[in-house]
XYZ file of C-alpha atoms in Angstrom:
641
model
C 28.243 10.526 -22.285
C 30.713 13.256 -21.433
C 32.111 14.399 -18.129
C 31.318 18.025 -17.340
C 33.791 20.469 -15.748
C 31.943 20.058 -12.452
C 32.693 16.335 -12.534
C 29.094 15.254 -13.156
C 28.265 12.736 -15.873
C 24.538 12.364 -16.374
C 22.435 9.672 -18.038
C 20.558 12.441 -19.819
C 23.767 13.448 -21.636
C 22.846 10.594 -23.980
C 19.957 12.667 -25.366
C 21.303 16.212 -24.984
C 25.085 16.380 -25.563
C 27.199 16.266 -28.702
C 26.731 17.192 -32.361
C 24.884 13.934 -33.078
C 22.170 15.033 -30.664
C 21.251 18.275 -32.442
C 17.847 16.891 -33.462
C 17.255 15.658 -29.917
C 17.935 19.141 -28.569
C 15.556 20.614 -31.130
C 12.789 18.366 -29.855
C 13.629 19.120 -26.242
C 13.499 22.865 -26.899
C 9.979 22.354 -28.236
C 8.986 20.941 -24.817
C 10.219 24.063 -23.040
C 13.825 23.158 -22.219
C 15.812 26.368 -21.781
C 19.340 27.180 -22.920
C 20.454 27.158 -19.285
C 19.108 23.620 -18.733
C 21.601 21.467 -20.611
C 23.919 20.930 -17.642
C 21.081 20.279 -15.160
C 19.720 16.833 -14.210
C 16.596 15.768 -16.092
C 14.060 14.620 -13.494
C 11.056 12.425 -14.355
C 7.922 13.068 -12.343
C 5.954 9.850 -12.538
C 2.452 10.939 -11.593
C -0.750 8.887 -11.435
C -3.468 11.484 -11.813
C -6.715 9.691 -12.706
C -10.027 11.481 -12.322
C -12.047 8.376 -11.397
C -9.905 7.449 -8.355
C -10.459 9.535 -5.190
C -6.868 8.920 -4.157
C -5.654 10.388 -7.435
C -8.202 13.004 -8.456
C -6.104 15.776 -6.884
C -2.764 14.646 -8.276
C -2.749 16.878 -11.346
C -2.328 19.843 -9.007
C 0.230 17.907 -6.978
C 2.229 16.942 -10.066
C 2.360 20.518 -11.309
C 3.463 21.723 -7.873
C 6.228 19.112 -7.779
C 7.357 20.326 -11.223
C 7.707 23.829 -9.838
C 9.656 22.516 -6.861
C 12.057 20.497 -9.035
C 12.669 23.528 -11.250
C 13.340 25.689 -8.176
C 15.739 23.047 -6.815
C 17.868 23.181 -9.969
C 16.489 20.281 -11.994
C 14.604 20.087 -15.277
C 11.207 18.436 -14.608
C 9.297 16.248 -17.066
C 5.866 15.035 -15.985
C 4.229 11.821 -17.208
C 1.289 9.763 -15.964
C 0.522 6.114 -15.419
C -2.849 4.385 -15.510
C -4.689 3.414 -12.342
C -7.572 1.159 -11.320
C -9.854 2.111 -8.438
C -10.325 -1.142 -6.562
C -13.487 0.027 -4.834
C -15.190 0.976 -8.099
C -13.865 -2.134 -9.861
C -15.062 -4.334 -6.976
C -17.784 -6.930 -7.416
C -17.735 -7.241 -11.201
C -15.404 -8.252 -14.042
C -13.448 -5.019 -13.770
C -11.683 -6.279 -10.642
C -9.855 -8.845 -12.756
C -7.832 -5.945 -14.184
C -6.704 -4.554 -10.833
C -3.692 -6.725 -9.984
C -2.661 -7.035 -13.661
C -2.541 -3.233 -13.817
C 0.468 -3.424 -11.480
C 2.499 -4.986 -14.281
C 1.372 -2.379 -16.830
C 2.444 0.401 -14.476
C 5.845 -1.207 -13.863
C 6.334 -1.618 -17.612
C 5.332 2.020 -18.201
C 7.824 3.328 -15.654
C 10.614 1.219 -17.136
C 9.729 2.310 -20.671
C 9.614 6.043 -19.915
C 12.812 6.106 -17.869
C 14.893 3.988 -20.200
C 13.631 5.567 -23.429
C 14.343 9.116 -22.280
C 17.442 8.542 -20.102
C 16.292 10.469 -17.059
C 18.740 11.182 -14.232
C 16.270 10.805 -11.375
C 12.605 10.206 -10.661
C 9.928 11.302 -8.230
C 7.029 8.850 -8.049
C 3.624 10.224 -7.018
C 1.368 7.202 -6.427
C -1.389 6.775 -3.900
C -3.650 3.748 -4.265
C -3.492 -0.034 -4.365
C -1.603 -1.384 -7.374
C -0.130 1.980 -8.360
C 2.309 2.097 -5.434
C 3.829 -1.376 -5.967
C 3.739 -0.966 -9.754
C 5.883 2.153 -9.517
C 8.121 0.424 -6.968
C 8.687 -2.491 -9.338
C 9.538 -0.129 -12.185
C 11.919 1.833 -9.949
C 13.766 -1.356 -9.009
C 14.189 -2.244 -12.681
C 15.616 1.093 -13.845
C 17.642 1.697 -10.657
C 18.100 5.456 -10.893
C 17.738 7.852 -7.935
C 14.048 7.730 -6.954
C 11.874 9.183 -4.214
C 8.271 8.206 -3.497
C 5.919 10.930 -2.305
C 2.276 9.917 -2.228
C -0.904 11.939 -2.618
C -1.790 11.302 1.036
C -4.656 9.609 2.876
C -8.334 10.582 2.839
C -10.042 12.023 5.869
C -12.414 9.679 7.678
C -16.090 10.501 7.194
C -18.737 11.465 9.724
C -22.470 11.029 9.447
C -24.837 13.724 10.661
C -25.301 11.674 13.819
C -21.556 11.845 14.489
C -20.666 8.258 13.539
C -17.168 7.941 12.068
C -17.327 5.919 8.840
C -15.210 4.886 5.870
C -15.456 2.898 2.646
C -15.748 -0.427 4.458
C -18.790 0.806 6.360
C -20.404 1.555 2.998
C -19.700 -1.980 1.744
C -21.043 -3.509 4.954
C -24.112 -1.278 4.881
C -24.835 -2.323 1.303
C -24.861 -5.979 2.333
C -26.960 -5.179 5.409
C -29.524 -3.388 3.264
C -29.734 -6.302 0.827
C -30.387 -8.690 3.708
C -32.963 -6.318 5.210
C -30.926 -5.506 8.311
C -30.967 -1.706 7.868
C -33.194 0.875 6.221
C -32.609 2.649 2.941
C -32.180 5.887 4.876
C -29.441 4.398 7.068
C -27.620 3.116 3.979
C -27.813 6.512 2.296
C -26.435 8.301 5.356
C -23.364 6.059 5.452
C -22.920 6.078 1.681
C -22.847 9.872 1.524
C -20.419 10.248 4.423
C -17.971 7.372 3.878
C -15.545 9.017 1.443
C -15.549 12.760 2.145
C -12.324 13.953 0.515
C -9.631 13.178 -2.002
C -6.913 10.805 -0.825
C -6.347 7.099 -0.351
C -9.203 5.555 1.670
C -8.902 6.421 5.333
C -8.219 3.044 6.989
C -5.144 0.813 7.002
C -6.152 -0.609 3.650
C -3.689 -1.588 0.920
C -2.952 1.912 -0.397
C -2.144 3.407 2.991
C -0.292 0.262 4.046
C 1.997 0.515 1.021
C 2.564 4.261 1.422
C 3.534 3.646 5.054
C 5.823 0.759 4.119
C 7.588 3.066 1.660
C 8.881 4.994 4.670
C 10.209 1.864 6.386
C 11.852 0.503 3.263
C 13.676 3.818 2.915
C 12.244 5.046 -0.386
C 9.952 7.786 0.982
C 10.339 10.744 3.319
C 8.907 10.610 6.866
C 5.237 11.605 6.821
C 4.629 10.140 3.369
C 2.046 7.623 4.570
C 0.170 9.632 7.179
C -0.039 13.394 6.441
C -3.566 13.926 5.101
C -4.110 14.674 1.412
C -6.104 17.747 2.381
C -3.372 19.176 4.617
C -1.233 22.028 3.288
C 1.581 20.416 5.265
C 2.065 17.969 2.392
C 3.485 20.841 0.336
C 6.616 20.855 2.471
C 6.960 17.118 1.815
C 6.777 17.658 -1.955
C 9.286 20.499 -1.824
C 11.714 18.444 0.249
C 11.364 15.510 -2.158
C 12.227 17.807 -5.075
C 15.322 19.135 -3.346
C 16.473 15.646 -2.398
C 15.984 14.133 -5.863
C 18.015 16.866 -7.547
C 20.789 16.401 -4.996
C 20.635 12.612 -5.401
C 20.778 12.882 -9.203
C 23.872 15.073 -8.958
C 25.480 12.659 -6.502
C 24.706 9.799 -8.889
C 26.299 11.716 -11.772
C 29.396 12.426 -9.740
C 29.798 9.107 -7.899
C 27.955 6.572 -10.068
C 26.421 3.276 -8.905
C 27.521 2.104 -5.496
C 27.172 5.418 -3.703
C 24.381 3.864 -1.676
C 21.211 5.718 -2.670
C 19.963 3.901 -5.753
C 16.735 1.909 -5.298
C 18.487 -1.458 -5.288
C 21.072 -0.125 -2.854
C 18.364 1.080 -0.466
C 15.973 -1.858 -0.902
C 18.217 -4.523 0.551
C 17.128 -7.701 2.306
C 17.419 -5.837 5.615
C 15.226 -3.004 4.291
C 12.556 -5.489 3.224
C 12.754 -6.972 6.722
C 12.197 -3.501 8.193
C 9.203 -2.941 5.921
C 7.548 -6.201 6.902
C 8.283 -5.597 10.594
C 6.388 -2.316 10.263
C 3.591 -4.126 8.424
C 3.261 -6.644 11.235
C 3.420 -3.945 13.910
C 0.759 -1.755 12.295
C -1.552 -4.593 11.168
C -1.315 -3.787 7.472
C -3.103 -5.299 4.500
C -2.487 -8.894 3.380
C -1.886 -7.427 -0.086
C 1.387 -5.992 1.169
C 2.752 -9.532 1.289
C 1.910 -10.008 -2.387
C 3.482 -6.678 -3.334
C 6.608 -6.872 -1.179
C 7.387 -10.284 -2.686
C 6.983 -8.800 -6.188
C 9.108 -5.722 -5.436
C 11.825 -7.906 -3.908
C 11.797 -10.071 -7.034
C 12.389 -6.975 -9.199
C 15.179 -5.897 -6.842
C 16.664 -9.419 -7.134
C 16.538 -9.797 -3.350
C 15.627 -13.280 -2.091
C 12.521 -12.804 0.056
C 9.970 -15.485 0.845
C 6.808 -16.252 2.785
C 8.978 -18.251 5.156
C 11.038 -15.145 5.943
C 7.871 -13.105 6.497
C 6.590 -15.787 8.857
C 9.826 -15.647 10.878
C 9.446 -11.866 11.241
C 5.783 -12.194 12.192
C 6.645 -14.436 15.104
C 9.081 -11.810 16.454
C 7.053 -8.646 15.884
C 4.362 -7.341 18.262
C 1.114 -5.932 16.874
C 1.046 -2.349 18.178
C -1.707 -0.843 16.020
C -5.201 -1.738 14.974
C -6.622 0.660 12.439
C -9.853 0.379 10.452
C -11.089 -2.161 9.465
C -9.664 -3.751 12.614
C -10.685 -0.901 14.942
C -12.414 2.479 14.957
C -9.089 4.305 14.399
C -8.057 5.748 11.028
C -4.833 6.972 9.425
C -5.510 10.496 10.664
C -5.338 9.063 14.207
C -2.022 7.328 13.475
C -0.662 10.662 12.225
C -1.869 12.414 15.352
C -0.271 9.756 17.544
C 3.111 10.292 15.912
C 3.105 8.527 12.550
C 5.113 5.663 11.160
C 8.423 6.525 12.770
C 6.791 6.515 16.186
C 5.580 2.968 15.505
C 9.134 2.069 14.490
C 10.396 3.793 17.631
C 8.172 1.641 19.825
C 9.423 -1.490 18.034
C 13.003 -0.305 18.516
C 12.489 0.272 22.246
C 10.479 -2.872 22.903
C 12.332 -5.269 20.597
C 15.965 -4.076 20.510
C 17.835 -5.458 17.521
C 14.768 -6.451 15.518
C 14.981 -3.487 13.138
C 18.176 -2.917 11.170
C 18.773 0.735 12.018
C 21.763 1.044 9.661
C 19.694 0.805 6.456
C 20.097 3.828 4.189
C 17.145 5.953 3.097
C 16.380 8.675 0.570
C 16.652 11.296 3.321
C 20.418 10.768 3.191
C 20.228 9.387 6.727
C 19.798 5.868 8.024
C 16.408 4.607 9.157
C 17.737 4.786 12.710
C 18.591 8.472 12.293
C 15.147 9.088 10.776
C 13.516 7.429 13.795
C 15.559 9.612 16.137
C 14.251 12.706 14.328
C 10.610 11.701 13.746
C 9.667 9.442 16.677
C 7.757 11.934 18.812
C 8.149 9.771 21.906
C 11.914 9.934 21.651
C 14.092 12.521 23.349
C 15.559 13.832 20.085
C 12.357 14.305 18.045
C 12.428 17.438 15.910
C 10.033 20.341 16.265
C 8.640 19.529 12.815
C 7.850 15.940 13.841
C 6.031 17.137 16.947
C 4.162 19.789 14.984
C 2.930 17.215 12.447
C 0.931 15.517 15.193
C -1.301 18.623 15.101
C -2.484 18.049 11.523
C -6.270 17.627 11.590
C -8.993 16.855 9.057
C -10.927 19.807 7.738
C -14.251 18.021 7.891
C -15.445 19.469 4.582
C -16.215 17.542 1.403
C -13.561 18.289 -1.208
C -11.686 16.721 -4.118
C -8.913 19.322 -3.870
C -5.519 19.033 -2.210
C -4.305 21.324 0.590
C -7.645 22.761 1.669
C -6.689 22.528 5.364
C -4.175 25.171 6.551
C -0.697 24.096 7.596
C 0.201 23.773 11.258
C 3.931 23.388 10.588
C 4.879 26.118 8.112
C 5.927 29.393 9.715
C 3.368 31.468 7.853
C -0.139 32.831 7.935
C -1.207 29.282 7.027
C 0.173 28.039 10.342
C -1.807 30.607 12.260
C -4.956 29.461 10.481
C -4.135 25.838 11.242
C -3.623 26.481 14.937
C -6.844 28.473 14.980
C -8.575 25.371 13.601
C -7.335 23.356 16.586
C -8.558 25.973 19.022
C -11.955 26.106 17.307
C -12.252 22.341 17.841
C -11.540 22.758 21.553
C -7.954 21.498 21.461
C -4.895 23.090 22.996
C -2.343 23.565 20.161
C 0.400 22.564 22.597
C -1.252 19.232 23.317
C 0.293 16.233 21.626
C 1.645 12.736 22.211
C 4.515 13.102 24.635
C 7.025 10.577 25.855
C 5.635 10.799 29.368
C 2.270 9.415 28.287
C 0.498 12.787 28.344
C -2.985 12.611 26.831
C -4.409 15.674 25.006
C -7.269 17.488 26.655
C -9.928 16.235 24.242
C -9.510 12.642 25.453
C -7.578 11.338 22.437
C -5.133 8.677 23.629
C -2.095 8.384 21.351
C -0.812 5.487 23.443
C -3.849 3.458 22.508
C -3.539 4.239 18.790
C 0.156 3.311 18.824
C 0.736 1.018 21.776
C 3.971 0.166 23.516
C 5.325 -3.359 23.226
C 4.369 -4.029 26.846
C 0.755 -3.127 25.993
C 0.675 -4.679 22.513
C -2.485 -6.215 21.085
C -0.389 -9.350 20.671
C 3.270 -10.234 20.919
C 3.255 -11.574 17.364
C 2.508 -9.723 14.148
C -0.741 -8.522 12.628
C -0.273 -10.876 9.645
C 0.177 -14.651 9.834
C 1.390 -17.123 7.231
C -0.476 -20.437 7.157
C 0.382 -23.761 5.534
C -0.887 -27.320 5.526
C -2.342 -29.853 3.110
C -4.844 -27.260 1.853
C -2.089 -24.681 1.235
C 1.219 -26.493 0.702
C 2.880 -23.309 -0.594
C 1.265 -21.013 1.928
C -1.634 -18.672 2.627
C -2.018 -15.340 4.435
C -4.417 -13.927 7.032
C -4.642 -10.502 8.683
C -4.626 -11.717 12.285
C -5.094 -8.168 13.571
C -8.643 -8.259 12.208
C -9.690 -11.689 13.542
C -12.146 -12.136 16.385
C -10.272 -14.151 19.057
C -12.992 -16.842 19.047
C -12.216 -17.461 15.339
C -8.490 -18.040 15.769
C -9.307 -21.733 15.630
C -12.224 -22.948 13.555
C -13.364 -26.207 11.988
C -16.298 -26.463 9.645
C -17.726 -27.857 6.407
C -16.735 -26.300 3.099
C -19.397 -24.370 1.177
C -17.819 -23.964 -2.239
C -18.239 -21.166 -4.783
C -16.492 -20.986 -8.128
C -16.451 -17.189 -8.309
C -16.507 -14.105 -6.112
C -19.875 -13.001 -7.498
C -21.538 -16.356 -6.727
C -20.126 -16.259 -3.209
C -21.532 -12.804 -2.511
C -25.013 -13.835 -3.604
C -24.802 -17.125 -1.717
C -23.868 -15.347 1.499
C -26.410 -12.541 1.248
C -29.281 -14.856 0.335
C -28.737 -17.513 2.999
C -26.740 -20.370 1.481
C -24.046 -20.019 4.162
C -24.863 -21.109 7.724
C -23.132 -20.524 11.086
C -20.024 -22.689 11.396
C -19.414 -23.019 7.640
C -16.153 -22.342 5.843
C -16.809 -20.385 2.675
C -14.415 -21.487 -0.071
C -14.010 -19.274 -3.139
C -11.725 -20.797 -5.736
C -10.695 -20.230 -9.316
C -9.802 -16.620 -8.432
C -6.004 -16.894 -8.246
C -3.490 -15.127 -10.506
C -4.042 -17.567 -13.385
C -7.548 -18.743 -12.646
C -9.274 -15.395 -12.115
C -7.290 -14.265 -13.870
C -5.939 -11.397 -11.856
C -6.733 -12.463 -8.302
C -9.925 -10.549 -7.594
C -10.251 -8.936 -4.182
C -12.873 -10.518 -1.947
C -14.097 -7.444 -0.102
C -17.688 -7.949 -1.218
C -18.001 -11.491 0.248
C -16.151 -10.609 3.451
C -18.290 -7.545 4.086
C -21.359 -9.629 3.199
C -20.403 -12.135 5.916
C -20.194 -9.254 8.360
C -23.379 -7.715 7.010
C -25.446 -10.876 7.645
C -23.951 -11.383 11.109
C -21.787 -14.451 10.406
C -18.355 -12.864 10.932
C -17.915 -14.481 14.358
C -19.027 -17.960 13.247
C -17.802 -18.396 9.637
C -14.398 -18.345 7.964
C -13.549 -17.656 4.336
C -10.767 -19.342 2.359
C -9.748 -18.358 -1.177
C -6.977 -18.573 -3.732
C -7.857 -14.970 -4.504
C -6.922 -12.032 -2.337
C -8.535 -9.514 -0.033
C -8.886 -5.788 0.061
C -6.862 -4.036 2.715
C -10.290 -3.227 4.123
C -11.035 -6.864 4.911
C -11.308 -8.095 8.483
C -12.450 -11.368 10.040
C -11.256 -14.956 9.605
C -10.474 -14.371 5.934
C -7.645 -16.481 4.517
C -6.306 -15.587 1.097
C -3.454 -16.274 -1.337
C -3.966 -20.040 -0.943
C -1.201 -21.626 -3.009
C -1.045 -23.511 -5.270
C -4.258 -22.085 -6.709
C -7.156 -24.149 -8.058
C -6.341 -23.360 -11.712
C -3.058 -25.285 -11.516
C -4.416 -28.225 -9.524
C -3.834 -26.964 -5.998
C -5.673 -28.788 -3.200
C -8.259 -25.990 -2.951
C -9.392 -27.053 -6.429
C -9.887 -30.624 -5.222
C -12.293 -29.808 -2.381
C -15.872 -31.046 -2.448
C -18.875 -29.592 -0.610
C -18.925 -30.700 3.009
C -15.204 -31.492 3.290
C -14.080 -30.477 6.761
C -11.657 -27.558 6.750
C -9.473 -27.036 9.824
C -8.033 -23.601 10.641
C -5.536 -23.068 13.461
C -4.123 -19.557 13.166
C -1.869 -19.650 16.271
C -0.310 -22.859 14.931
C -0.121 -21.490 11.373
C -2.161 -24.375 9.935
C -4.727 -24.586 7.137
C -5.825 -28.143 6.388
C -8.622 -30.269 5.057
C -9.562 -33.474 6.856
C -8.574 -35.746 3.968
C -5.823 -38.325 3.688
C -2.924 -37.963 1.315
C -4.259 -40.923 -0.629
C -7.670 -39.300 -1.080
C -6.135 -36.030 -2.268
C -3.898 -37.939 -4.708
C -6.897 -39.830 -6.099
C -8.830 -36.621 -6.617
C -5.834 -34.995 -8.284
C -5.489 -37.926 -10.678
C -9.026 -37.362 -11.938
C -8.743 -33.546 -12.013
C -8.725 -31.706 -15.323
C -7.616 -28.070 -15.728
C -10.485 -25.609 -16.190
C -10.793 -23.850 -19.522
C -9.276 -20.342 -19.495
C -11.836 -17.621 -18.886
C -10.179 -15.311 -21.414
C -8.599 -16.280 -24.720
C -7.756 -12.813 -26.078
C -6.770 -9.402 -24.796
C -4.596 -8.409 -21.859
C -6.122 -10.810 -19.332
C -5.378 -13.797 -21.586
C -1.776 -12.664 -21.905
C -1.521 -12.016 -18.161
C -2.958 -15.446 -17.265
C -0.426 -17.170 -19.509
C 2.488 -15.631 -17.589
C 1.188 -15.187 -14.010
C 2.909 -17.112 -11.237
C 1.708 -18.158 -7.789
C 0.666 -15.736 -5.074
C 3.380 -17.323 -2.936
C 5.952 -15.668 -5.222
C 4.144 -12.333 -5.490
C 2.127 -13.253 -8.604
C 4.920 -11.852 -10.767
C 5.001 -12.611 -14.485
C 7.387 -15.101 -16.064
C 7.729 -15.784 -19.764
C 10.770 -18.033 -20.076
């Protein structure tokens, strides 16, 4: 690579500078590279447009808009796409086995594209489930300037009767219909209303949890996780991301590694702490634990379940969002967004967050909080205006159908008119003095203060004991208080499908502990999500009397006494694989314990007679994945040495 007169040396010089690269330049010209582009940074736009995923169906338009923004900012944009699996559509059948493994394919794809073509910077446009962490893992590997800017969350749905619903309501209603609890007409009403727009599903499920955590870890701009996919206000976010990535790529070319804004320089141990503190405060998905561990492994940052448990014990739970309450991401946005949650943590737990961590904004996370925490004295006008973003309430698969309320344009006037038409005062918003808007919305209930927290410990809890020697995870924010401690006999199922049928058709009784095993990273393989069984438990009215324990994992939409990631898993001889029907399982969430009432001698005797189950797949990607997958307690990353 050569150093240009302006002092910038770019990675992309490898493919565009010098006589030996004449053929490379010929190929690049054929893609549309102009004669004025050779001294500009080459920016990869890693998109994830997939027509079958609601969170991604609109991303072709988004990707093309980001291309225009990068070009306008002085970069040369190159768009490519990753695969994606829709967890909701893959749920309840063999397709779900491919969901978690797709994370590794996405990470490999990002690494391959960036390293093969020597890009100078990257914008990642993910939205759902495994796509966000997959891109994160790839970004940590290649370690070039990167910004994450998601497709945005879906609007919550409303039935004709006015009931607010989402995807989880549709799953629950399906189970209720199968058990005869509701009519076909009631099911249809919920089904048709649950997912009204493009965007990542409207609750604090895995996709939205990860997009919110991207802000706290410092790799995404404020608003990334909460501005609705349908809002034209996301355009400003995309434009700002384009300007920042071009500037970051130039800084990287001039200063090289160590200037502080590469992914591994941002994603430090302290940044991972900040991300998990946010996760605990907002009651995020248990899947975030799996993904944060995997991302930290790629960043070569030591991060463990034990560390997460320490943070959980210090962090108050300030938010409960669907499936743990009737609130949705659009309500979190209206209450002030992610940086307002961080602001409440900062005020109520001084010193818990590391405010000095650097972020892709060019400011520290502390400076970002000062600008975007709407309850703080220094919040910007833009941050306050973003609390006015509202759903359009119309079915659409298109981005930006709802006028902006921030941009100083005709769009803003239309957006403010929308507020007035809904009976809201455009000047109403969450203020530091506790002011409540005139329509009765209470931002201080959506995002609570530490003094009024749901609990003084985090929304996720790590468990251990003789049933989970290497740990397990539960979303405490979604647990009925009467189920925080529970003891009952094990009713064992060897697959997610068998468990669903057993629950719906009466095999499980009040007081039981449903055990689903053989669904871990190796055993599944692929760690199927257990949303169908957990919603079935709720659908048949057992959610306040039964617990569920699995070596698989849960959807971010899961609530109830649902314990996942039990490690070691059954496929490698973990204690969950040694259980027998009727064994007494003891759960004590406040004490962090998950045990079976068996002596060490009895467990050792059972282990001595245990034989590994035959692999479920002997060819294809799942066979390869199973051969390399590690424990959920280490993020289910792949190892091959």
